[in-house]
Short mmCIF file of C-alpha atoms and ligand atoms in Angstrom, two decimals:
data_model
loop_
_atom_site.label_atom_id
_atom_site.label_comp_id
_atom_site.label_asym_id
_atom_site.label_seq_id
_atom_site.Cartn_x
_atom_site.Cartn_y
_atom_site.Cartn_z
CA UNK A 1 0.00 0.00 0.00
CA UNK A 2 1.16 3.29 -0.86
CA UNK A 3 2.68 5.45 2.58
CA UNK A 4 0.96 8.70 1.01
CA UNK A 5 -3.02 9.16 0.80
CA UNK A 6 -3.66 9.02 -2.95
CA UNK A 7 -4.54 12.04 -4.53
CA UNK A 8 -4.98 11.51 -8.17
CA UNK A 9 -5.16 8.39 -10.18
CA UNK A 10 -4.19 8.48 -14.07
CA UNK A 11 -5.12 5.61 -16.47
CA UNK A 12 -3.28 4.24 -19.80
CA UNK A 13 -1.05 2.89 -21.32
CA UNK A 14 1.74 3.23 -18.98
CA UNK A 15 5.52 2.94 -20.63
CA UNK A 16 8.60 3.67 -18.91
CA UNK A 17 12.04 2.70 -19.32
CA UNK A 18 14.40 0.68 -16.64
CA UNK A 19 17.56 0.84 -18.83
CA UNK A 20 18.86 1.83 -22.01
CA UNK A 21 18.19 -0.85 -24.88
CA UNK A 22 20.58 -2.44 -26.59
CA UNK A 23 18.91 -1.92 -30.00
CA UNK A 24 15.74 -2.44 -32.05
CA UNK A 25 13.63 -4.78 -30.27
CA UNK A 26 14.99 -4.54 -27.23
CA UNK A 27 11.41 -4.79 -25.73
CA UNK A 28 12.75 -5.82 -21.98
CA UNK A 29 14.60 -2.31 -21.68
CA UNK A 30 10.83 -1.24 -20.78
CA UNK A 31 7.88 -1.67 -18.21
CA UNK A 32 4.66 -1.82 -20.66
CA UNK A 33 1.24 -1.54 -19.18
CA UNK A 34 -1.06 -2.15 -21.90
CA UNK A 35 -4.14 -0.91 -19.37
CA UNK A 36 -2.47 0.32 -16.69
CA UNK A 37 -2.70 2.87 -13.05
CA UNK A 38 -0.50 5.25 -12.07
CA UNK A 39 -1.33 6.25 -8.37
CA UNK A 40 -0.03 9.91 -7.10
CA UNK A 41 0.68 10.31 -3.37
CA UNK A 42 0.27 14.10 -1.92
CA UNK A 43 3.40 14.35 -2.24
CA UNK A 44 2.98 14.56 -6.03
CA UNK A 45 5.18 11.45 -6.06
CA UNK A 46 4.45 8.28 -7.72
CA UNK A 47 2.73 6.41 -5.19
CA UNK A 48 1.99 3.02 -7.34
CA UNK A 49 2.13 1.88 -10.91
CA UNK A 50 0.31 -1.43 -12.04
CA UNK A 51 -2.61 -2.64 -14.10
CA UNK A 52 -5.63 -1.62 -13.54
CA UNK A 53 -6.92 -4.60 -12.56
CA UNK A 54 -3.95 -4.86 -9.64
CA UNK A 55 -4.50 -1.11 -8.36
CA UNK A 56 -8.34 0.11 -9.04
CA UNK A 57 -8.70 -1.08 -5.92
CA UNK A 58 -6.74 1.45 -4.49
CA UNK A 59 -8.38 4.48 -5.62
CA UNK A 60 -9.75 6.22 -2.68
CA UNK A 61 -13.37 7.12 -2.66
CA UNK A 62 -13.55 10.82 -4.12
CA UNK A 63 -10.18 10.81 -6.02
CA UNK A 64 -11.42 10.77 -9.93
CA UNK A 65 -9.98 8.44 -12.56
CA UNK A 66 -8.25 10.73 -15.27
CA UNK A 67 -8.84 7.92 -18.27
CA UNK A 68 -6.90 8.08 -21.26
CA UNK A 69 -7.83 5.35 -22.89
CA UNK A 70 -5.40 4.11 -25.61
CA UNK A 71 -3.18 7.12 -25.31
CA UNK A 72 0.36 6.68 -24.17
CA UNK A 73 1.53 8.15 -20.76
CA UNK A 74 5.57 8.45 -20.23
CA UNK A 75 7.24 10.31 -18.00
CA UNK A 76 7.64 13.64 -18.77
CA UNK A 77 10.30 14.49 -21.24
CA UNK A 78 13.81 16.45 -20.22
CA UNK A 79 15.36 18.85 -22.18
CA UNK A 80 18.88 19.47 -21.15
CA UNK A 81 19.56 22.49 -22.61
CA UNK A 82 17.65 25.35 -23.90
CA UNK A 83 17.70 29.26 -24.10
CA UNK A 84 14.77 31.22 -21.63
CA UNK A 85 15.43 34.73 -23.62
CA UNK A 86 15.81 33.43 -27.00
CA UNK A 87 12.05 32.53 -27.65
CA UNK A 88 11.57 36.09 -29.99
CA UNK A 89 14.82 34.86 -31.79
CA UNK A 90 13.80 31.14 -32.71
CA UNK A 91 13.12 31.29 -36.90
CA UNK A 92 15.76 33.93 -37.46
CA UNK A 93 17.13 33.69 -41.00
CA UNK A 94 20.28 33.60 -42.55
CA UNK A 95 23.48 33.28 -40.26
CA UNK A 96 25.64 30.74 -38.99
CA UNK A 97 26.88 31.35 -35.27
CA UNK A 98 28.70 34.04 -34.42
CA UNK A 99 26.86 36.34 -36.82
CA UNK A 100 23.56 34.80 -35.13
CA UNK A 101 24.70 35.81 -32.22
CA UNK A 102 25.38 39.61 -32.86
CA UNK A 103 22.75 39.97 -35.66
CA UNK A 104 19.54 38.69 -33.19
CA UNK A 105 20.67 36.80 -30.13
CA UNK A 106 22.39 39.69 -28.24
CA UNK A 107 20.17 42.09 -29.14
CA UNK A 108 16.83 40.69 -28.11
CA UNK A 109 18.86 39.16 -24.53
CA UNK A 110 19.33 42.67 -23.55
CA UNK A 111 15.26 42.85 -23.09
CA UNK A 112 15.79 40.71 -20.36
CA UNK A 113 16.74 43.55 -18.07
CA UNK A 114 13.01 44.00 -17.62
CA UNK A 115 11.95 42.09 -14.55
CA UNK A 116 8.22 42.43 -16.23
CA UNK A 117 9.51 41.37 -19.14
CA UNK A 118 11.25 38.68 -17.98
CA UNK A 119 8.18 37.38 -16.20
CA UNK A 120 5.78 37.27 -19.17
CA UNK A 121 8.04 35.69 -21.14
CA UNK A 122 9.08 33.27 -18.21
CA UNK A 123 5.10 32.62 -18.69
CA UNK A 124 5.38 32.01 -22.21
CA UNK A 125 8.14 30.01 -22.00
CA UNK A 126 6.68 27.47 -19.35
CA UNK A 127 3.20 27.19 -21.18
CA UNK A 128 5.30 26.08 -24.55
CA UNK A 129 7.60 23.82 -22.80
CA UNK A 130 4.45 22.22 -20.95
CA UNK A 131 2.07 22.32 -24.68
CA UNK A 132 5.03 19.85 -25.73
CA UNK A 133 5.32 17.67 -23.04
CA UNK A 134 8.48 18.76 -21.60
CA UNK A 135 7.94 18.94 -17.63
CA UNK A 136 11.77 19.50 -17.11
CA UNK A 137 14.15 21.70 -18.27
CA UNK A 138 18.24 23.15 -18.34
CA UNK A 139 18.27 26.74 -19.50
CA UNK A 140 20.01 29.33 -19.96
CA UNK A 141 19.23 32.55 -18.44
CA UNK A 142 20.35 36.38 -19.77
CA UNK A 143 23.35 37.83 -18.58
CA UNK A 144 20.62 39.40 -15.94
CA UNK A 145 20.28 38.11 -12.74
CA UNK A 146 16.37 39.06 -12.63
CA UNK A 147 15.57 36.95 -15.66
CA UNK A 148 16.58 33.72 -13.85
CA UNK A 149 14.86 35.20 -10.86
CA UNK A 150 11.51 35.46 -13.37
CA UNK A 151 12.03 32.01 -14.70
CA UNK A 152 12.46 30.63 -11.31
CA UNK A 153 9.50 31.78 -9.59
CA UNK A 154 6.87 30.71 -12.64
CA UNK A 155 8.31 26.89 -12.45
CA UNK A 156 8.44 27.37 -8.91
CA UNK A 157 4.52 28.49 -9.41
CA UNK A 158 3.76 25.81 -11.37
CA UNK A 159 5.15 23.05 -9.68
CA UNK A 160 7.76 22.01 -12.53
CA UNK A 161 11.63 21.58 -11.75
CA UNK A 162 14.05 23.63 -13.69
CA UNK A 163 18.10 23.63 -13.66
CA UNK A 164 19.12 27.17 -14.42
CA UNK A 165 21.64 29.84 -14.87
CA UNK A 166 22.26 33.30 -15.44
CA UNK A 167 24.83 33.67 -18.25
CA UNK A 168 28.05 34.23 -17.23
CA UNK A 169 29.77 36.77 -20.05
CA UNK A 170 32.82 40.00 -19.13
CA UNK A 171 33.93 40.42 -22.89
CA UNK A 172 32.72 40.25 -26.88
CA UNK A 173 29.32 41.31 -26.42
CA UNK A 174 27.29 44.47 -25.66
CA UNK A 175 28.11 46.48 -23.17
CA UNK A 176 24.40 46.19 -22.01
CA UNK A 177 24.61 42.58 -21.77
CA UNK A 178 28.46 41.97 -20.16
CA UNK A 179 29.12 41.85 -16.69
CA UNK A 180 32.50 41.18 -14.79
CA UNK A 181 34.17 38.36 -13.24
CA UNK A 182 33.68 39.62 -10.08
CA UNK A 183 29.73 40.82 -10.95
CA UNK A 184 29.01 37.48 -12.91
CA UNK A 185 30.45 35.37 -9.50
CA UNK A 186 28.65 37.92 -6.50
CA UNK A 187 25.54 37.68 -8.97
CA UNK A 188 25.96 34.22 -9.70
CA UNK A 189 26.23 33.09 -5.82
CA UNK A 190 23.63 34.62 -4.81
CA UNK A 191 20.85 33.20 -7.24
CA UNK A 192 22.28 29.68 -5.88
CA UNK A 193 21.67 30.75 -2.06
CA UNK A 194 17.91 32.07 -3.25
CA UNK A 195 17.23 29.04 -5.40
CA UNK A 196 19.47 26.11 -5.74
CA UNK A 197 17.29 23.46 -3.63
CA UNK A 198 14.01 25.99 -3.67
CA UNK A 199 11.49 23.87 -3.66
CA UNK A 200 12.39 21.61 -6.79
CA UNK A 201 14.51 24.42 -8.60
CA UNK A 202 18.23 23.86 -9.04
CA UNK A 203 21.39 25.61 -9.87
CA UNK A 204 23.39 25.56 -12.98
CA UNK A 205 26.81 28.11 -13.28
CA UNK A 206 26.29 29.28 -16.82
CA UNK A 207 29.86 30.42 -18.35
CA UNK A 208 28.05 30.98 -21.74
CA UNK A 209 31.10 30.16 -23.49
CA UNK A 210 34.88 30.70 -23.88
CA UNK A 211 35.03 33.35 -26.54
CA UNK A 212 32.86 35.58 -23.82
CA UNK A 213 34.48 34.99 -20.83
CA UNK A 214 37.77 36.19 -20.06
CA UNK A 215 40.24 33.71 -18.11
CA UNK A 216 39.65 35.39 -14.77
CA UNK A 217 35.51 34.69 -15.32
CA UNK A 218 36.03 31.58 -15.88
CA UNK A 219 37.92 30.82 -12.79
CA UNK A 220 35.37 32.15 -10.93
CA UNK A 221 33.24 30.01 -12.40
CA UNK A 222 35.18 27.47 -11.16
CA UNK A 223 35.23 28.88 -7.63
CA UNK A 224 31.77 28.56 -7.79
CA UNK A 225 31.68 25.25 -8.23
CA UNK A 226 33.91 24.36 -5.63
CA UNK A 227 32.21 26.22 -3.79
CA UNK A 228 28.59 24.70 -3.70
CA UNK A 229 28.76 21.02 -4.74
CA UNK A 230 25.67 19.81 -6.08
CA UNK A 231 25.21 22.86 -8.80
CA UNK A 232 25.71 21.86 -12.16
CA UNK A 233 27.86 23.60 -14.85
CA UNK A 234 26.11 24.08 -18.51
CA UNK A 235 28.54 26.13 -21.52
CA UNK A 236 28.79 25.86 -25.00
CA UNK A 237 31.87 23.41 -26.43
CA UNK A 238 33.05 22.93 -29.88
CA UNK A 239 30.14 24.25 -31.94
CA UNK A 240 30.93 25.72 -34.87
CA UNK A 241 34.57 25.99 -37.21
CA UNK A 242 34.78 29.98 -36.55
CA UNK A 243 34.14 29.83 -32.76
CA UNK A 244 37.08 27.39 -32.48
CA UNK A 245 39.45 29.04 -34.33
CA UNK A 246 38.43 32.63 -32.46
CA UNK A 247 38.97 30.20 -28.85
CA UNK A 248 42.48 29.26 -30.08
CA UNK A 249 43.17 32.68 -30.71
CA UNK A 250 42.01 33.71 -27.25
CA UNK A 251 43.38 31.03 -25.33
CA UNK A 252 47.51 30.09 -27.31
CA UNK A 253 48.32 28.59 -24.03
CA UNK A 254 45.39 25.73 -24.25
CA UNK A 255 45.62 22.52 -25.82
CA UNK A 256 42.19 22.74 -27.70
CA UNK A 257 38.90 24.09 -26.29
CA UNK A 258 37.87 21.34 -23.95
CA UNK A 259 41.27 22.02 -21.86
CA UNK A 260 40.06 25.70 -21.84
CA UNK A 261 37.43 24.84 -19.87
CA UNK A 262 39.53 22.14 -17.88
CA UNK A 263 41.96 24.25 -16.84
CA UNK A 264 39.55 26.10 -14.94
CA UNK A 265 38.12 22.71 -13.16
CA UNK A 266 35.06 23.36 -15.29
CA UNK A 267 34.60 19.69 -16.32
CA UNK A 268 32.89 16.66 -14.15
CA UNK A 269 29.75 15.07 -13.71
CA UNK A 270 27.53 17.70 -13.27
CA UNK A 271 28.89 19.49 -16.34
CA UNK A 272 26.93 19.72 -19.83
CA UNK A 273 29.06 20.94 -22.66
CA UNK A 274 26.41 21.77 -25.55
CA UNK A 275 27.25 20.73 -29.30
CA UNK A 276 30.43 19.08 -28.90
CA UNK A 277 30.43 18.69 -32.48
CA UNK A 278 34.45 19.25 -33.81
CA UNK A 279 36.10 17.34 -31.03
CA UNK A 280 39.58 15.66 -31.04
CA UNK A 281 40.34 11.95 -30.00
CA UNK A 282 41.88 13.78 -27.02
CA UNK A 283 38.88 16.04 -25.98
CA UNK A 284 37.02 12.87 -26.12
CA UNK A 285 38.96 11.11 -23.87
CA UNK A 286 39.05 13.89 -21.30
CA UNK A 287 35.75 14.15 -21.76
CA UNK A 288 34.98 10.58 -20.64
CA UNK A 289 37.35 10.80 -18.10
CA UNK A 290 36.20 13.49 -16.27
CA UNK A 291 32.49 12.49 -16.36
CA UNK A 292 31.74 15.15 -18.41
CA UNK A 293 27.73 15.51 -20.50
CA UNK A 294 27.61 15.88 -24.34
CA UNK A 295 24.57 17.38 -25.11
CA UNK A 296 23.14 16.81 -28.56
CA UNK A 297 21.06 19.41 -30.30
CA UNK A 298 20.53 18.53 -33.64
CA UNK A 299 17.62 21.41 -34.45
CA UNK A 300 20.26 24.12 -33.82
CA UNK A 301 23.09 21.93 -35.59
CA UNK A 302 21.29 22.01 -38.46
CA UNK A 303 19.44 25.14 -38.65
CA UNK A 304 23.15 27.38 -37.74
CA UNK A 305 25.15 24.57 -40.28
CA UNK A 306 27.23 23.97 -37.55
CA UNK A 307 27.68 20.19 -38.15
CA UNK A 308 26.63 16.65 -37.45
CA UNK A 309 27.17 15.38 -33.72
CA UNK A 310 29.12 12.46 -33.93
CA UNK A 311 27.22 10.10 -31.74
CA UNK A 312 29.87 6.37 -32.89
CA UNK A 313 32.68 8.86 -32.09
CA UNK A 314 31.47 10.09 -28.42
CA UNK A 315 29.83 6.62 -27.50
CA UNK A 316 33.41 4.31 -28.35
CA UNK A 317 33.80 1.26 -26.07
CA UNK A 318 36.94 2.61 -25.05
CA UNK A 319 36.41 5.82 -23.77
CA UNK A 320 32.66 6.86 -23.80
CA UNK A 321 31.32 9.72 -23.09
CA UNK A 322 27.81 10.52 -21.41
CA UNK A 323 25.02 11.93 -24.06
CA UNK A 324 22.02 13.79 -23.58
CA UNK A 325 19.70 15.52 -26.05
CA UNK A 326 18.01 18.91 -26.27
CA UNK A 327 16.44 21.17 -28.11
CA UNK A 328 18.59 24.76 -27.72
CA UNK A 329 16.10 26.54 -28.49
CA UNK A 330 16.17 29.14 -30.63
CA UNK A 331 19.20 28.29 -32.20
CA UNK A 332 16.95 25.09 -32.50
CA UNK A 333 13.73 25.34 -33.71
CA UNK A 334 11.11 23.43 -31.68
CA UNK A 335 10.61 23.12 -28.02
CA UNK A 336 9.44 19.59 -28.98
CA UNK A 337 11.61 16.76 -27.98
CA UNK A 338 9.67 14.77 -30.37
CA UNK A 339 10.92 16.56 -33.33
CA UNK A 340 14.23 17.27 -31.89
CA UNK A 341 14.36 13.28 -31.92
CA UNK A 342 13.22 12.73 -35.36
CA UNK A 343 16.08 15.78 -36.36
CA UNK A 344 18.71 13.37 -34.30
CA UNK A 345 17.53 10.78 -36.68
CA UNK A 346 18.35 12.17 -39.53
CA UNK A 347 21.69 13.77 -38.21
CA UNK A 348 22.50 9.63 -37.44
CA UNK A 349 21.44 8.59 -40.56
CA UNK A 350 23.83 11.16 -42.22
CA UNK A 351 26.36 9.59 -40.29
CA UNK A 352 25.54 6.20 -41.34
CA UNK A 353 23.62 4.75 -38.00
CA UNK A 354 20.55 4.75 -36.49
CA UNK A 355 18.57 5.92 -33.67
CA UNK A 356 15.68 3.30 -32.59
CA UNK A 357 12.50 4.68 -31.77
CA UNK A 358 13.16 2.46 -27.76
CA UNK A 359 16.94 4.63 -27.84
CA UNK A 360 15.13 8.12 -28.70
CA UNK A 361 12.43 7.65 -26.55
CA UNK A 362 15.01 6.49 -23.40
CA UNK A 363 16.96 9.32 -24.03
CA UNK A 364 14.37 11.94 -23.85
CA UNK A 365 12.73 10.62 -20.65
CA UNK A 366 15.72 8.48 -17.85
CA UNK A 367 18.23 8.92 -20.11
CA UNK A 368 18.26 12.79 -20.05
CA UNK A 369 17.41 12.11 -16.14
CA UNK A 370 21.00 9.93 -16.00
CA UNK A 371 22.77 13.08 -17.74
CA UNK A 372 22.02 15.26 -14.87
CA UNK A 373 22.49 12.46 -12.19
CA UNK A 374 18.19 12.91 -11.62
CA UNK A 375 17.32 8.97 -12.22
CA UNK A 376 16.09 9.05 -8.99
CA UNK A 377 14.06 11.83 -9.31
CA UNK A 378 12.46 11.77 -12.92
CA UNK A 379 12.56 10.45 -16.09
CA UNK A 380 10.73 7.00 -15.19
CA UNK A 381 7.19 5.87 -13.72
CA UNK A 382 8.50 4.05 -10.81
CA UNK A 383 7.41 5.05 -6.49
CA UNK A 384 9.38 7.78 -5.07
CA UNK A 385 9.46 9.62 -8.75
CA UNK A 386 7.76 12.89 -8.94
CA UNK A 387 4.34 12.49 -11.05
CA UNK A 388 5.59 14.62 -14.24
CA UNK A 389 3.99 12.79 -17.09
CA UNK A 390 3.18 12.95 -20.81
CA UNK A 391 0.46 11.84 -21.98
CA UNK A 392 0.97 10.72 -26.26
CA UNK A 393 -1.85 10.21 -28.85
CA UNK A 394 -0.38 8.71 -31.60
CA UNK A 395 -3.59 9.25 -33.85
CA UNK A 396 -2.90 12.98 -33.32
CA UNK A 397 -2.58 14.30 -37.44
CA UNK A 398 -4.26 13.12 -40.34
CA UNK A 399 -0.76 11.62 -41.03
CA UNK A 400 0.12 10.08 -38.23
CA UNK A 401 -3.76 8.57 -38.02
CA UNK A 402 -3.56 7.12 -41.72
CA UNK A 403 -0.23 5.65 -41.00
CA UNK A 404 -1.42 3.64 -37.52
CA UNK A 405 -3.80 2.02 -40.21
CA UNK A 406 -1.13 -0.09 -40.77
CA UNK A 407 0.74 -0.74 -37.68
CA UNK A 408 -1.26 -3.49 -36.38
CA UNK A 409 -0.81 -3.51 -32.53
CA UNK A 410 3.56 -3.45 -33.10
CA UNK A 411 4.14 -1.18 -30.32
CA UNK A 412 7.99 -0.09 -31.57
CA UNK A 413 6.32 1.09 -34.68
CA UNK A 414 3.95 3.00 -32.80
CA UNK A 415 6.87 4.98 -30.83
CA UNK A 416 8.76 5.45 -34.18
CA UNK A 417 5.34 7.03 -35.71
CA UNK A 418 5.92 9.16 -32.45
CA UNK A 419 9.48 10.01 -32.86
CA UNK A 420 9.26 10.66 -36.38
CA UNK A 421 5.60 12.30 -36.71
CA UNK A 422 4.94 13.33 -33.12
CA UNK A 423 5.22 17.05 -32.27
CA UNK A 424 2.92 18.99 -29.60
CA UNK A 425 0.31 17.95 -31.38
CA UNK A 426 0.52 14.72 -30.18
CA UNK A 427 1.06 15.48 -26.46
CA UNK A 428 -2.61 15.65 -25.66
CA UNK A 429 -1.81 16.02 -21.70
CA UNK A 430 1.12 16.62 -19.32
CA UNK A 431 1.25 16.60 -15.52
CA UNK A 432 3.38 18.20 -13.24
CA UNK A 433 3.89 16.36 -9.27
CA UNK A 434 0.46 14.49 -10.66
CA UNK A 435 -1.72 17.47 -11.17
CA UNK A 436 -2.60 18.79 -15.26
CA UNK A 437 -0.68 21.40 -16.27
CA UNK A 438 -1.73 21.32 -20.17
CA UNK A 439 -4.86 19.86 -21.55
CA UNK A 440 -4.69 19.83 -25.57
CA UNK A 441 -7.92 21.69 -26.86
N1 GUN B 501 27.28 29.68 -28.14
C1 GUN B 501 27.31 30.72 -27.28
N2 GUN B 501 26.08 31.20 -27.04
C2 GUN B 501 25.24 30.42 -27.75
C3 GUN B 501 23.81 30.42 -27.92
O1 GUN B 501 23.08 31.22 -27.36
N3 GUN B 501 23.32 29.44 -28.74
C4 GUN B 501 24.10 28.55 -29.37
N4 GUN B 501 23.55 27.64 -30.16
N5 GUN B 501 25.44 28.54 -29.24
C5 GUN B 501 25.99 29.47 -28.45
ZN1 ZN B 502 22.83 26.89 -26.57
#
């Protein structure tokens, strides 16, 4: 029996991984309940998860049934790294990185110094990450401390977890957007006292990458994280051919980029390098070593041309190093993990490999959750897991309806109809700690 009074009850079919699969068909990488409870303690934990016929029983008298039928529920999908101020720059034409950057990135981040309009946008940005199913997220803040303060207090609101930052960045931008090494570290230490382990919000020290931080920021960026264990570190790594030659430039002394970052204790396992795209055999290695997160965002990789992660490369028996995926929004161009896995799929497929619907799937939901050492905590439908579901109708579109005409009860088909067709049209619910936060109309 469950140690919390039940407070909500949610019906379907219930998937949720216990492992990574070894490839297609690896069926037993999953718990499948073809008609299945979830029970939610008041806690907004998972109190129980069965079949129906095993838990109904358990329902308490008053606590309503939320039936989906034949829809899907998961747990809620993780994206492990993506902008808060960039949502008015997602869909801007024409540049590759560092030109994106000064043409529309850095201009519309210095809007941020608004505290009101950092809150309506922190609004906007939690109904859109909710509307596709994503019920935790890694972001990226302005240089402003107020806009992580915004962001904050709406998934604070709302019940959802968030790991976030404000950007850390003394040099190469704006003068309206830079701060210093000393600012970016007083500013940065106190948003961890206010929120890191507020309620379920969490820290991350957000160098925003090596071509804006001067050495002496990013040793305090370091300092920080000595100084509160538990935090995580998020930057950019090894995105794009121009950034990396403008890093060498900056940094003669360096190896490559990786040991830019390394030198100033900056890698480990709380640490998620995004792109990680151009990498040496040796940045790999140190990589692996050290514990270190490559986070794959193959939207943005293909929308900036910055190139095709190199997933065989990162993952080599020898010396492999931890993956998670995102969307980076808006250098990437959905907030849907569903698309951002079909985009992986194609980026693989370029690369001569593929990405089974079971592998994309894993990695969106406890795979993400390992990356950020959360397992415990989300990313699978087990007790003791917060409640933070999404609920997938995989007769959504016209499409994706006419093609389950021929699927024929082959569940793996299903998901890859879902990884390949599914966007937030498909997520026709999602729950945060058990209770709806976004009903499809
Ligand atoms: N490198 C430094 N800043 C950024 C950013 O905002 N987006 C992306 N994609 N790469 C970056
Ligand atoms: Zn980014």
């Amino acid at each position: 029996m469950p140690s919390q009074p039940v407070t909500a009850a949610i019906r379907g079919r219930l998937l949720s991984f216990t492992r990574a699969p070894a490839g297609p068909g690896d069926l037993d990488c999953l718990t499948y309940h073809e008609d299945g409870l979830l029970l939610v303690g008041a806690d907004g934990r998972i109190a129980a998860v069965g079949s129906w016929e095993e838990l109904r029983g358990q329902v308490p008298e008053g606590v309503t049934v939320d039936d989906h039928g034949g829809r899907l529920v998961l747990p809620g999908f993780i994206d492990t790294h993506i902008h808060f101020p960039q949502t008015q720059v997602i869909g801007s034409y024409g540049t590759q990185l560092l030109d994106w950057l000064e043409k529309y990135t850095f201009i519309e981040e210095q809007k941020y110094a608004d505290p009101a309009h950092a809150a309506a946008n922190a609004a906007f940005f939690l109904d859109e990450l909710l509307r596709n199913g994503t019920t935790t997220a890694v972001v990226y803040g302005s240089v402003h401390p107020q806009s992580v303060d915004a962001l904050f207090a709406e998934a604070e609101a709302r019940g959802a977890g968030l790991i976030a930052g404000k950007v850390m960045m003394d040099r190469h931008a704006p003068a309206a957007l830079t701060d210093t090494a000393e600012s970016g570290y007083r500013d940065s230490k106190a948003l961890i006292e206010r929120w890191h382990g507020q309620g379920r919000q969490r820290y991350a020290v957000t160098p925003r990458f090596a071509i804006t931080s001067t050495a002496a920021q990013l040793e305090a960026a370091g300092a920080l994280l000595r100084e509160h264990p538990g935090v995580h570190m998020q930057t950019h790594l090894s995105e794009n051919t121009d950034e990396i030659a403008e890093v060498r430039r900056l940094f003669p002394a360096a190896r490559d980029y990786t040991d830019v970052y390394d030198r100033f204790g900056l890698l480990g396992p709380t640490s998620l390098f995004g792109h990680c795209i151009h990498l040496s055999e040796a940045e790999m290695a140190r990589l692996s070593e050290s514990g270190s997160v490559a986070v794959f965002c193959p939207t943005s990789n293909l929308f900036i041309g910055s190139g095709l992660f190199d997933l065989d490369a990162l993952s080599a028996g020898r010396r492999p190093v931890r993956t998670a995926l995102a969307t980076d929004v808006g250098g990437g161009t959905s907030y849907s993990m569903l698309r951002t896995a079909a985009e992986a799929y194609k980026v693989l497929q370029l690369r001569r490999r593929n990405l089974p619907a079971l592998a994309a799937l894993h990695w969106m939901t406890r795979g993400n959750a390992e990356a950020l050492g959360m397992a415990g905590e989300i990313g699978s439908l087990e007790p003791g897991r917060w409640a933070d579901l999404v609920v997938l109708d995989s007769h959504a579109t016209p499409a994706m309806n006419h093609r389950m005409e021929t699927v024929d009860g082959d569940l793996e088909e299903e998901l890859f109809i879902q990884v390949t067709l599914g966007d937030d049209r498909s997520v026709a619910a999602t729950y945060l700690r058990g209770r709806s936060s976004h009903l499809r109309q």
